[in-house]
mmCIF file of N, CA and C in Angstrom:
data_model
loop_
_atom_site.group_PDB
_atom_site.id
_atom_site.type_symbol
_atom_site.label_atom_id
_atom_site.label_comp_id
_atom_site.label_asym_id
_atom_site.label_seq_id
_atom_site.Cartn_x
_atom_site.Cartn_y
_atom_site.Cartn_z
ATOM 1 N N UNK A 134 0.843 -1.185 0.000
ATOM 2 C CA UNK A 134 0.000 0.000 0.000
ATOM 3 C C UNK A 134 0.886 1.246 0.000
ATOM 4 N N UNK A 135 0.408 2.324 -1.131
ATOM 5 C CA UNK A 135 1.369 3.226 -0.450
ATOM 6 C C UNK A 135 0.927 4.540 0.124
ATOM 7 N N UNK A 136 2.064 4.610 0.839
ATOM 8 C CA UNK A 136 2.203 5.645 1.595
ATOM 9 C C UNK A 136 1.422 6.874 1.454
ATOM 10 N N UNK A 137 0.274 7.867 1.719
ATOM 11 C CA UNK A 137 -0.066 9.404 1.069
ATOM 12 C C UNK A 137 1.388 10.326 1.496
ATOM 13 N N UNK A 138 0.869 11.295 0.156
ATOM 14 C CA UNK A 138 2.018 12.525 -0.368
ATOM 15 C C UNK A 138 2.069 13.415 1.523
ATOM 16 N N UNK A 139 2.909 13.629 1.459
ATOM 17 C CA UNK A 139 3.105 14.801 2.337
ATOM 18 C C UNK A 139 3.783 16.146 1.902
ATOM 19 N N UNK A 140 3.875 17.214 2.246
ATOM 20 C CA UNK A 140 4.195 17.928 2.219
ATOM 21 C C UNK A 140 5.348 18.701 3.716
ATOM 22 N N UNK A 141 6.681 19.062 2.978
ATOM 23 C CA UNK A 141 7.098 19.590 3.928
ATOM 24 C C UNK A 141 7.031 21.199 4.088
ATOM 25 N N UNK A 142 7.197 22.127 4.949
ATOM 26 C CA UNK A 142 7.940 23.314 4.843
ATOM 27 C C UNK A 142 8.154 23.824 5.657
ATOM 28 N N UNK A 143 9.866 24.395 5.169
ATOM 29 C CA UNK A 143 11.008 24.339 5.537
ATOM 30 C C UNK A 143 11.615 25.917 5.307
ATOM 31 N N UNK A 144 12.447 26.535 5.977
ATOM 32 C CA UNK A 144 13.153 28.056 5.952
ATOM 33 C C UNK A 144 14.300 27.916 6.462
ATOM 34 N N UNK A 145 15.231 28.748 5.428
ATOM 35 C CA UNK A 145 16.482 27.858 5.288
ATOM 36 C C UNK A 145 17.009 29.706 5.637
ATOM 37 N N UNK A 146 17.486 29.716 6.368
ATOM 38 C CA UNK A 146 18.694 31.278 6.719
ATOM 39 C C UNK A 146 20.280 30.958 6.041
ATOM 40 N N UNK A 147 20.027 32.152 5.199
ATOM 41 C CA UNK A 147 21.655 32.214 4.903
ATOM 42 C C UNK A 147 22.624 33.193 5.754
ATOM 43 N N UNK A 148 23.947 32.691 5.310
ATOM 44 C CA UNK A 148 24.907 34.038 6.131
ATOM 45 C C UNK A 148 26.385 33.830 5.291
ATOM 46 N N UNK A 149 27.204 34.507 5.153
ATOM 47 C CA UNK A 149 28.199 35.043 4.152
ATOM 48 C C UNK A 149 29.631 34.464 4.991
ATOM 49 N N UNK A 150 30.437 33.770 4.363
ATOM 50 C CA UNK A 150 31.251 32.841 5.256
ATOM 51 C C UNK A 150 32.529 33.954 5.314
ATOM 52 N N UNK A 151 33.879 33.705 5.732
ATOM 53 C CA UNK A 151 34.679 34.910 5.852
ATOM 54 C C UNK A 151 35.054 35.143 4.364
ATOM 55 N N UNK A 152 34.959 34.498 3.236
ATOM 56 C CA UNK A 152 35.254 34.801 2.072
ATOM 57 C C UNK A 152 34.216 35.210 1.324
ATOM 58 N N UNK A 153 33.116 35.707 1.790
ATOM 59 C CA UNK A 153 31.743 36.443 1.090
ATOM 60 C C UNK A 153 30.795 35.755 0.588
ATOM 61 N N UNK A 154 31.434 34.511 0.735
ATOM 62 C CA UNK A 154 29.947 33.050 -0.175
ATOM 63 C C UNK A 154 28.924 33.150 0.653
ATOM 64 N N UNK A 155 27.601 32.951 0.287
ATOM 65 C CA UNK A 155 26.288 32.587 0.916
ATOM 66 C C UNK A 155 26.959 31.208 1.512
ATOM 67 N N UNK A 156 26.068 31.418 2.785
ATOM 68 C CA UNK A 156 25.786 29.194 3.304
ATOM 69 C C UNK A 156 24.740 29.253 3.644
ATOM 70 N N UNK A 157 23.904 28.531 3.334
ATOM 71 C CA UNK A 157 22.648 27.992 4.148
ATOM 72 C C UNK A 157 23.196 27.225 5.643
ATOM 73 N N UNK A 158 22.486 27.804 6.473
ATOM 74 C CA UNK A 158 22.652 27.507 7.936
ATOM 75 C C UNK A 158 21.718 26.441 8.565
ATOM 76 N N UNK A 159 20.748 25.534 7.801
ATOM 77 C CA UNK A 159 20.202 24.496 8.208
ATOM 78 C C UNK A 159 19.259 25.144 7.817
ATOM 79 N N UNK A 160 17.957 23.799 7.587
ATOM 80 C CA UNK A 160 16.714 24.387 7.525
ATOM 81 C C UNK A 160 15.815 24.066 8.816
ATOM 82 N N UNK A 161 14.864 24.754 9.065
ATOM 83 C CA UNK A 161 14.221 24.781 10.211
ATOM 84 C C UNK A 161 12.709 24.200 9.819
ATOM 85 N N UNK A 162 11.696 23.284 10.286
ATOM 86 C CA UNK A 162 10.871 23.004 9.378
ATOM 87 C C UNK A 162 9.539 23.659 10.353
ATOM 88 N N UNK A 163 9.006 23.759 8.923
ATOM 89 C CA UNK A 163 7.688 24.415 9.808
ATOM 90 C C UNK A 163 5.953 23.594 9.607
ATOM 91 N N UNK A 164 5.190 24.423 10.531
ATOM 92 C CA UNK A 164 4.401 23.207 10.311
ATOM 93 C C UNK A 164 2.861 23.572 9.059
ATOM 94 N N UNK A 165 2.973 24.757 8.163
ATOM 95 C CA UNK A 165 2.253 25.115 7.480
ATOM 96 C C UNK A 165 2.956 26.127 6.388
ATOM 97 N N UNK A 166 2.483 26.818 5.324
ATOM 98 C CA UNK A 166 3.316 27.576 4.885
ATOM 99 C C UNK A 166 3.016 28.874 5.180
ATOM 100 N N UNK A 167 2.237 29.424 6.101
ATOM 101 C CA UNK A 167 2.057 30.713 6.528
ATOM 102 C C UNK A 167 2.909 30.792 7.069
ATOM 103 N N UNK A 168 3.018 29.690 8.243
ATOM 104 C CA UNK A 168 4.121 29.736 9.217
ATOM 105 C C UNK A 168 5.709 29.613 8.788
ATOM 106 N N UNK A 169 5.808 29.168 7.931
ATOM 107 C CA UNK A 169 7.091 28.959 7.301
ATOM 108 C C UNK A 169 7.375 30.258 6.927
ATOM 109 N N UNK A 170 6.834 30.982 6.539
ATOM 110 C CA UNK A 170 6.826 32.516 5.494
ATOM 111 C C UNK A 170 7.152 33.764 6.670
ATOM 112 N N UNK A 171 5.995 33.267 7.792
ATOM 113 C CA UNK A 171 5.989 34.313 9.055
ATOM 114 C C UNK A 171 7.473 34.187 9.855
ATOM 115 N N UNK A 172 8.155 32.053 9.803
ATOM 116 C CA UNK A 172 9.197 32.676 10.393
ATOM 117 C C UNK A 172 10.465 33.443 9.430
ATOM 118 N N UNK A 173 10.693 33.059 8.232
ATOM 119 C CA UNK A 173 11.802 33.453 7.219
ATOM 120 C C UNK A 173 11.262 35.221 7.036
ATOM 121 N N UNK A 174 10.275 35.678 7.330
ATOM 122 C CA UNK A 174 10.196 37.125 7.558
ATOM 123 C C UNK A 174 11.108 37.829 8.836
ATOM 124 N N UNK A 175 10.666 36.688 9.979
ATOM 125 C CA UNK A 175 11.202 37.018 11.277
ATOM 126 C C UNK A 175 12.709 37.077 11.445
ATOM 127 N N UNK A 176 13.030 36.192 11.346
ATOM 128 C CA UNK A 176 14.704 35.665 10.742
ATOM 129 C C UNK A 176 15.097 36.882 10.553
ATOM 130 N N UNK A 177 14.428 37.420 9.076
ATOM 131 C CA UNK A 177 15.137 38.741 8.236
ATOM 132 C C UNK A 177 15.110 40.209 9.368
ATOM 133 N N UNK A 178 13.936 39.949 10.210
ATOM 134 C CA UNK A 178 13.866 41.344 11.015
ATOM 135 C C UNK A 178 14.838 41.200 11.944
ATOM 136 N N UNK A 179 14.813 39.857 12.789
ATOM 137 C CA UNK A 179 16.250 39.636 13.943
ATOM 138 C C UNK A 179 17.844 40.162 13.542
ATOM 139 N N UNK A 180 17.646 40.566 12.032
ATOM 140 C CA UNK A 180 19.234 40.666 11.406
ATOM 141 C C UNK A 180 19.872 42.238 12.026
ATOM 142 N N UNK A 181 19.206 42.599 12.459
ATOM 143 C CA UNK A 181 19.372 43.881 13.405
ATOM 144 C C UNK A 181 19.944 43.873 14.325
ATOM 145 N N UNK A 182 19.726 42.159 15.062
ATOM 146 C CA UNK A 182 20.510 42.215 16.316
ATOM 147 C C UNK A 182 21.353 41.139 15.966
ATOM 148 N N UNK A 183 21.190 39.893 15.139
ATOM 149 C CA UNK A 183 21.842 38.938 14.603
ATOM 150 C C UNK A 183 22.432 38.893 13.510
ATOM 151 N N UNK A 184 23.343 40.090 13.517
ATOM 152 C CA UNK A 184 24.005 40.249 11.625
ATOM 153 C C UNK A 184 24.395 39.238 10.993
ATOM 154 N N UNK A 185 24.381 38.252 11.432
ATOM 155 C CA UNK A 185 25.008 36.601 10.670
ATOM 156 C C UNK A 185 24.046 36.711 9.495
ATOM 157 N N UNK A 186 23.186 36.606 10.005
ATOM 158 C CA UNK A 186 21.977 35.776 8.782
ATOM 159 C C UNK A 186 21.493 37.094 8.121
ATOM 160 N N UNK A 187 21.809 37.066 6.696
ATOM 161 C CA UNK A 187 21.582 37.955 5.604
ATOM 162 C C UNK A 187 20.571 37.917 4.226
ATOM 163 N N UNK A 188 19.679 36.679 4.450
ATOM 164 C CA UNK A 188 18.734 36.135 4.039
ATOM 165 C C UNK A 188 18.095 34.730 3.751
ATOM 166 N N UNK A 189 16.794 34.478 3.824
ATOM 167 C CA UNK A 189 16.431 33.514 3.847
ATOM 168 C C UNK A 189 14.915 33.320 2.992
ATOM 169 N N UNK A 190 14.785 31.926 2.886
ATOM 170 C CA UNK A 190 14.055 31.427 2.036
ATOM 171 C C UNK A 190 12.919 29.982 2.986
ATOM 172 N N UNK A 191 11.733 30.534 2.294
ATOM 173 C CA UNK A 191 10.554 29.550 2.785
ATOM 174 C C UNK A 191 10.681 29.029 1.944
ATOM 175 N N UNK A 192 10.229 27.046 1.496
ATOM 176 C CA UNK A 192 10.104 26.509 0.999
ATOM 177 C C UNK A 192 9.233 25.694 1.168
ATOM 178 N N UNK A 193 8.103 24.742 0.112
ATOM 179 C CA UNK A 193 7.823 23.575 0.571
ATOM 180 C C UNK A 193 8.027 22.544 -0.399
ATOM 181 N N UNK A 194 8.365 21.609 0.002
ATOM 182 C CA UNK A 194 8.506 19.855 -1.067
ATOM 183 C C UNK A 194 7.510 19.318 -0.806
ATOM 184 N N UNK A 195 7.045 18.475 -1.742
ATOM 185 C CA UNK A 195 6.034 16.866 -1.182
ATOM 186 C C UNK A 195 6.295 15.963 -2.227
ATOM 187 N N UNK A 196 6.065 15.025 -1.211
ATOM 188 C CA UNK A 196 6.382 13.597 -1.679
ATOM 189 C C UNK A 196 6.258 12.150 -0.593
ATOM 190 N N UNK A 197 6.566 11.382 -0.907
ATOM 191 C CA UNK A 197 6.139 10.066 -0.835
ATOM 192 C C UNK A 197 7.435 9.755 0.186
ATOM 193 N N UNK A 198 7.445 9.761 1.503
ATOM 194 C CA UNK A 198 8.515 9.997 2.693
ATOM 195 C C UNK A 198 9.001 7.925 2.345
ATOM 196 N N UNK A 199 7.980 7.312 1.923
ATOM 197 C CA UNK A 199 8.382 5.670 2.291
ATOM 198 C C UNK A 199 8.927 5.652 0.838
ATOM 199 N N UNK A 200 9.173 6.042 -0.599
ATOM 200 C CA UNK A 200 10.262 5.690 -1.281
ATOM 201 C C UNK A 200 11.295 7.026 -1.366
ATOM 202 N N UNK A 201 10.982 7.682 -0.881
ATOM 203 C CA UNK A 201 12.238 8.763 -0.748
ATOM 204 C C UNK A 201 11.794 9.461 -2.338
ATOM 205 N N UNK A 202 10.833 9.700 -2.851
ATOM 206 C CA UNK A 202 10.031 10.210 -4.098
ATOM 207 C C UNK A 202 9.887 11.681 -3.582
ATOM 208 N N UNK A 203 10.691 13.212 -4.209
ATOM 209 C CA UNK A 203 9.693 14.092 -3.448
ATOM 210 C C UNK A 203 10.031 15.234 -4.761
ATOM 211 N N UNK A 204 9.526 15.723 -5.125
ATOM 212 C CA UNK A 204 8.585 16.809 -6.134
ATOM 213 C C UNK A 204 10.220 18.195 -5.857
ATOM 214 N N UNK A 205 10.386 19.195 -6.894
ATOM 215 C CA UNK A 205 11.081 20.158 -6.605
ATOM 216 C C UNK A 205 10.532 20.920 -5.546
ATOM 217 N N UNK A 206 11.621 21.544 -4.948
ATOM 218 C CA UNK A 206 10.796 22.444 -3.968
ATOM 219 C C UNK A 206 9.716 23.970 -4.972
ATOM 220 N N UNK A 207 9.707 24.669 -3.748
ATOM 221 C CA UNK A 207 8.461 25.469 -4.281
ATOM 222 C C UNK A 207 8.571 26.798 -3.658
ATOM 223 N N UNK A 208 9.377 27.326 -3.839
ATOM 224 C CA UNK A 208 9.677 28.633 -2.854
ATOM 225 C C UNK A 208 8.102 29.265 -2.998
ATOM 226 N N UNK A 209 8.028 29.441 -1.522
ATOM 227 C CA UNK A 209 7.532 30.638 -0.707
ATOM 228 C C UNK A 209 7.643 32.104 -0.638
ATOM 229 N N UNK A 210 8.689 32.080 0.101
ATOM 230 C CA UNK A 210 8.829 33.764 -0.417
ATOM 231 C C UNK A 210 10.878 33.604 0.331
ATOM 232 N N UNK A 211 11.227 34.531 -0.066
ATOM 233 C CA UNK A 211 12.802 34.851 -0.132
ATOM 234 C C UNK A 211 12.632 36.563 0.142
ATOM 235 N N UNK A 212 14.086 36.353 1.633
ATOM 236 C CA UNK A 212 14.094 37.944 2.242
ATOM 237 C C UNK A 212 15.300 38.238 1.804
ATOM 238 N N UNK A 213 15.932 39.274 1.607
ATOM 239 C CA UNK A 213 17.441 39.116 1.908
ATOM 240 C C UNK A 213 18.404 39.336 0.655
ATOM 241 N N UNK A 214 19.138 38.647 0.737
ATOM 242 C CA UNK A 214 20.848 38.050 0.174
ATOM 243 C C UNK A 214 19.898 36.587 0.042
ATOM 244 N N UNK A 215 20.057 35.779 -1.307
ATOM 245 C CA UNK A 215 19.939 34.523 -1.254
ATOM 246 C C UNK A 215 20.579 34.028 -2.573
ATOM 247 N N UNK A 216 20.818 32.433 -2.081
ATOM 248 C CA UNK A 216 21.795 32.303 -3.782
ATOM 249 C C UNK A 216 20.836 33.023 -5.226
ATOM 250 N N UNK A 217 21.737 33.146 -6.063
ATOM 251 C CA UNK A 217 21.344 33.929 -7.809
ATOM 252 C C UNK A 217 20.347 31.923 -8.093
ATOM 253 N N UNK A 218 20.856 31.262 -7.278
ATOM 254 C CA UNK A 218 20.035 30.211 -8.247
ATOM 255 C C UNK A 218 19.133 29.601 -8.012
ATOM 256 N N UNK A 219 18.269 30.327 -7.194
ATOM 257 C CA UNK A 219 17.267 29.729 -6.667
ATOM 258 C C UNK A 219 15.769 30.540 -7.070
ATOM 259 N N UNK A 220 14.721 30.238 -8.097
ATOM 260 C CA UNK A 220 14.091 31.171 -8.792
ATOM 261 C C UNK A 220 12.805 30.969 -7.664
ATOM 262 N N UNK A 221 11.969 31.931 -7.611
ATOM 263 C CA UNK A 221 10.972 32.148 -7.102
ATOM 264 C C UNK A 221 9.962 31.533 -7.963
ATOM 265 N N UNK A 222 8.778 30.487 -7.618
ATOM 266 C CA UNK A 222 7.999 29.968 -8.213
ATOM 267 C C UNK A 222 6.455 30.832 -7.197
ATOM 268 N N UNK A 223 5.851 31.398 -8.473
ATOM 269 C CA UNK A 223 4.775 32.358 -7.883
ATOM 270 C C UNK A 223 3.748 31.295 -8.030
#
């Protein structure tokens, strides 16, 4: 039998390493995509007191968690500094 689709989403904070590259700093998962969006907004406002993180990105995937099957992600929304290669899907 298989498994139903799930959906994840996920907000990924970047920050600029000592040689100026973006890194994604882990993703944090969330449990809806409002919420995913509300925290990668938040993230971007904390950069006031947390200059590390210089932008970030909501995302969600879905897919099939029991064959490891999961769909491109699906950006949300993007604050910030974020890689040139990551396109916004409206």
């Amino acid at each position: 039998m298989a498994m139903p689709r799930v959906t994840h989403y996920l907000v990924v904070p970047f920050a600029r390493d000592l040689h100026g590259e973006l890194l994604g700093l882990g993703p944090e998962e969330a449990p809806d995509a409002a919420t995913a969006n509300f925290r990668a907004f938040n993230m971007m406002r904390r950069t006031r007191r947390v200059p590390r993180v210089v932008g970030t990105i909501a995302y969600a995937r879905s897919g099939d968690p029991a064959t490891g099957a999961f769909d491109d992600a699906v950006i949300l929304a993007r604050y910030g500094e974020t890689p040139g290669a990551v396109k916004a899907i409206k």
